Amino acid sequence: MMTELMEIITYPAPVLKAPAESVKKVTNELQTLIDRMAATMYAAPGIGLAANQVGVAKRVMTYDLCPGTEDQELSVLINPEIVSGAGEFVYEEACLSVLDYSADVTRMQRICVRGLDRNGTPVEIEAEDLLAVCLQHEIDHLNGILFIDHISSLKRALYKKRLRKILKTQPSN
Ligand code: NI
C-alpha cells in the first residue's frame, strides 16, 4: 500500500508560527505520521520536514541529506533540542514552506542535539556544516521560526511583497 502524502503548508499559514508541542508517548499513530512525513519529504523532494509543516503541531522531524541517492537513509527526531553549539556557518537556505525563495542564513557551524529516535530511544547527534544547518532549520520550525525570520527585515519585506503577487496569480483552493 502506498503511503498517503500530506499537504505541505506554506507561509504565511499560522501553524508555521506556533511552537509545536512535545511528544509524550511514542504511539502507532505517531509511526504513521512519521511514515507519511517521510514519504511527503522524499516526494517534495526535500532534506528535512517538521510536523507543523504538514499541519501537525508536534515536535517531530524527519531528515535525510541524501534523498533519491544510494545513500538515502531516513532519520527521525522526536522532541529534538540543541544542547550546545559553536562557530558560524553561512548557507543558502530554502524551505518547502516558503515558496520560491532562498537566502543566505548564518547559523552555528556545529551543534549537539538530543532527542528521541522513532522508537523513543534517546539519541545524541553531533552535527556540523549542512547537517547542522538542516537540524537548526527544522528545530526552528518546531519553535515556530522560519529561515526568513533570520534575514534582514528589508529582505523579508521584499519577499512578502513578491509572495503576495505570486499568491494572487495562483488559483485558490
Ligand atoms: Ni523548512
Tab-separated table of C-alpha atoms and ligand atoms in Angstrom:
chain	number	residue	atom	x	y	z
A	1	MET	CA	0.000	0.000	0.000
A	2	MET	CA	1.287	3.435	-0.914
A	3	THR	CA	1.831	5.796	1.984
A	4	GLU	CA	-0.551	8.685	1.708
A	5	LEU	CA	1.227	12.000	1.195
A	6	MET	CA	0.435	15.048	3.307
A	7	GLU	CA	-0.134	18.588	2.143
A	8	ILE	CA	2.815	20.871	2.870
A	9	ILE	CA	1.585	24.060	4.442
A	10	THR	CA	3.198	27.271	3.261
A	11	TYR	CA	3.954	30.664	4.713
A	12	PRO	CA	2.131	32.723	5.965
A	13	ALA	CA	-0.106	29.982	7.488
A	14	PRO	CA	-0.411	30.469	11.292
A	15	VAL	CA	0.545	26.831	12.162
A	16	LEU	CA	4.080	27.604	10.974
A	17	LYS	CA	4.377	30.421	13.527
A	18	ALA	CA	3.240	28.417	16.557
A	19	PRO	CA	5.642	26.341	18.683
A	20	ALA	CA	4.833	22.632	18.407
A	21	GLU	CA	4.054	20.516	21.474
A	22	SER	CA	6.331	17.851	22.947
A	23	VAL	CA	5.506	14.247	22.183
A	24	LYS	CA	4.567	12.468	25.416
A	25	LYS	CA	4.279	8.939	24.100
A	26	VAL	CA	5.549	7.149	21.018
A	27	THR	CA	2.404	5.528	19.626
A	28	ASN	CA	1.412	3.634	16.475
A	29	GLU	CA	-0.353	6.781	15.378
A	30	LEU	CA	2.978	8.601	15.638
A	31	GLN	CA	4.660	5.925	13.478
A	32	THR	CA	2.013	6.501	10.807
A	33	LEU	CA	2.642	10.248	10.980
A	34	ILE	CA	6.400	9.662	10.623
A	35	ASP	CA	5.909	7.370	7.594
A	36	ARG	CA	3.642	9.909	5.942
A	37	MET	CA	6.031	12.766	6.709
A	38	ALA	CA	8.967	10.806	5.250
A	39	ALA	CA	7.026	9.971	2.081
A	40	THR	CA	5.994	13.621	1.761
A	41	MET	CA	9.577	14.826	2.286
A	42	TYR	CA	11.003	12.431	-0.339
A	43	ALA	CA	8.251	13.266	-2.820
A	44	ALA	CA	8.754	17.023	-2.474
A	45	PRO	CA	11.805	16.450	-2.595
A	46	GLY	CA	13.359	17.974	0.494
A	47	ILE	CA	16.095	17.182	3.016
A	48	GLY	CA	14.027	17.912	6.094
A	49	LEU	CA	10.446	18.252	7.263
A	50	ALA	CA	8.928	19.323	10.576
A	51	ALA	CA	5.482	18.067	11.593
A	52	ASN	CA	3.966	21.540	11.774
A	53	GLN	CA	4.789	21.914	8.068
A	54	VAL	CA	2.139	19.271	7.444
A	55	GLY	CA	-0.240	20.816	9.962
A	56	VAL	CA	0.563	18.631	12.982
A	57	ALA	CA	1.777	20.722	15.928
A	58	LYS	CA	4.006	18.009	17.437
A	59	ARG	CA	7.758	18.049	17.974
A	60	VAL	CA	8.664	15.532	15.282
A	61	MET	CA	11.026	15.940	12.349
A	62	THR	CA	12.329	13.795	9.513
A	63	TYR	CA	15.521	14.442	7.583
A	64	ASP	CA	17.861	12.908	5.049
A	65	LEU	CA	20.735	14.776	3.427
A	66	CYS	CA	20.891	12.316	0.509
A	67	PRO	CA	17.322	11.876	-0.770
A	68	GLY	CA	16.990	9.962	-4.003
A	69	THR	CA	20.581	8.664	-3.949
A	70	GLU	CA	22.032	5.290	-2.987
A	71	ASP	CA	22.988	6.870	0.368
A	72	GLN	CA	19.348	7.719	1.139
A	73	GLU	CA	18.632	6.918	4.780
A	74	LEU	CA	15.769	8.316	6.780
A	75	SER	CA	16.462	9.908	10.155
A	76	VAL	CA	13.775	10.868	12.628
A	77	LEU	CA	13.969	13.035	15.727
A	78	ILE	CA	11.267	13.418	18.338
A	79	ASN	CA	11.470	16.307	20.829
A	80	PRO	CA	14.853	17.471	19.485
A	81	GLU	CA	16.807	20.025	21.473
A	82	ILE	CA	20.048	21.832	20.748
A	83	VAL	CA	22.190	21.395	23.855
A	84	SER	CA	25.332	23.142	22.626
A	85	GLY	CA	26.740	24.815	19.569
A	86	ALA	CA	29.669	26.818	18.277
A	87	GLY	CA	31.102	28.541	15.249
A	88	GLU	CA	29.431	30.204	12.288
A	89	PHE	CA	28.326	28.755	9.003
A	90	VAL	CA	26.585	30.528	6.143
A	91	TYR	CA	24.401	28.527	3.790
A	92	GLU	CA	21.827	29.477	1.170
A	93	GLU	CA	18.639	28.048	2.627
A	94	ALA	CA	15.262	27.317	1.137
A	95	CYS	CA	12.190	25.706	2.635
A	96	LEU	CA	9.296	23.615	1.351
A	97	SER	CA	7.011	26.001	3.270
A	98	VAL	CA	8.492	29.185	1.785
A	99	LEU	CA	7.540	29.394	-1.885
A	100	ASP	CA	10.028	30.437	-4.491
A	101	TYR	CA	12.726	31.901	-2.255
A	102	SER	CA	16.204	31.221	-0.914
A	103	ALA	CA	18.621	33.341	1.096
A	104	ASP	CA	21.903	33.114	2.966
A	105	VAL	CA	21.411	32.376	6.648
A	106	THR	CA	24.166	32.415	9.288
A	107	ARG	CA	23.892	29.616	11.824
A	108	MET	CA	26.112	27.699	14.218
A	109	GLN	CA	28.672	25.562	12.363
A	110	ARG	CA	28.474	22.646	14.780
A	111	ILE	CA	25.868	21.619	17.289
A	112	CYS	CA	24.952	18.849	19.642
A	113	VAL	CA	21.299	17.784	19.530
A	114	ARG	CA	19.470	15.491	21.917
A	115	GLY	CA	16.137	13.872	21.284
A	116	LEU	CA	14.462	10.539	20.713
A	117	ASP	CA	14.582	8.344	17.634
A	118	ARG	CA	11.328	6.958	16.207
A	119	ASN	CA	11.384	4.100	18.723
A	120	GLY	CA	11.581	6.526	21.621
A	121	THR	CA	15.241	5.731	22.335
A	122	PRO	CA	17.302	8.734	23.481
A	123	VAL	CA	19.890	9.811	20.905
A	124	GLU	CA	22.600	12.440	20.821
A	125	ILE	CA	23.798	13.791	17.482
A	126	GLU	CA	26.991	15.736	16.840
A	127	ALA	CA	26.393	17.644	13.612
A	128	GLU	CA	28.370	20.097	11.547
A	129	ASP	CA	28.006	22.100	8.334
A	130	LEU	CA	24.984	21.054	6.226
A	131	LEU	CA	23.648	18.587	8.795
A	132	ALA	CA	23.949	21.269	11.486
A	133	VAL	CA	22.077	23.699	9.207
A	134	CYS	CA	19.347	21.147	8.493
A	135	LEU	CA	18.811	20.342	12.175
A	136	GLN	CA	18.788	24.024	13.214
A	137	HIS	CA	16.327	24.816	10.385
A	138	GLU	CA	13.939	22.004	11.382
A	139	ILE	CA	14.186	22.648	15.127
A	140	ASP	CA	13.426	26.304	14.337
A	141	HIS	CA	10.245	25.104	12.569
A	142	LEU	CA	9.187	23.283	15.739
A	143	ASN	CA	9.653	26.574	17.603
A	144	GLY	CA	7.549	28.486	15.081
A	145	ILE	CA	10.530	30.083	13.349
A	146	LEU	CA	11.206	30.133	9.597
A	147	PHE	CA	14.530	30.805	7.860
A	148	ILE	CA	13.112	34.107	6.612
A	149	ASP	CA	12.938	35.200	10.271
A	150	HIS	CA	16.760	35.176	10.182
A	151	ILE	CA	17.178	37.542	7.211
A	152	SER	CA	17.056	41.351	7.283
A	153	SER	CA	13.659	42.984	7.667
A	154	LEU	CA	14.171	44.715	4.316
A	155	LYS	CA	14.794	41.415	2.503
A	156	ARG	CA	11.795	39.875	4.274
A	157	ALA	CA	9.549	42.789	3.311
A	158	LEU	CA	10.610	42.474	-0.328
A	159	TYR	CA	9.906	38.747	-0.245
A	160	LYS	CA	6.457	39.272	1.329
A	161	LYS	CA	5.600	41.748	-1.403
A	162	ARG	CA	6.705	39.330	-4.115
A	163	LEU	CA	4.859	36.455	-2.420
A	164	ARG	CA	1.597	38.416	-2.429
A	165	LYS	CA	1.926	38.730	-6.205
A	166	ILE	CA	2.740	35.014	-6.581
A	167	LEU	CA	-0.273	34.015	-4.453
A	168	LYS	CA	-2.567	36.320	-6.415
A	169	THR	CA	-1.720	34.620	-9.691
A	170	GLN	CA	-2.249	31.129	-8.245
A	171	PRO	CA	-5.689	29.569	-8.284
A	172	SER	CA	-7.022	29.398	-4.743
A	173	ASN	CA	-8.155	26.059	-3.353
B	1	NI	NI	11.830	24.479	6.196
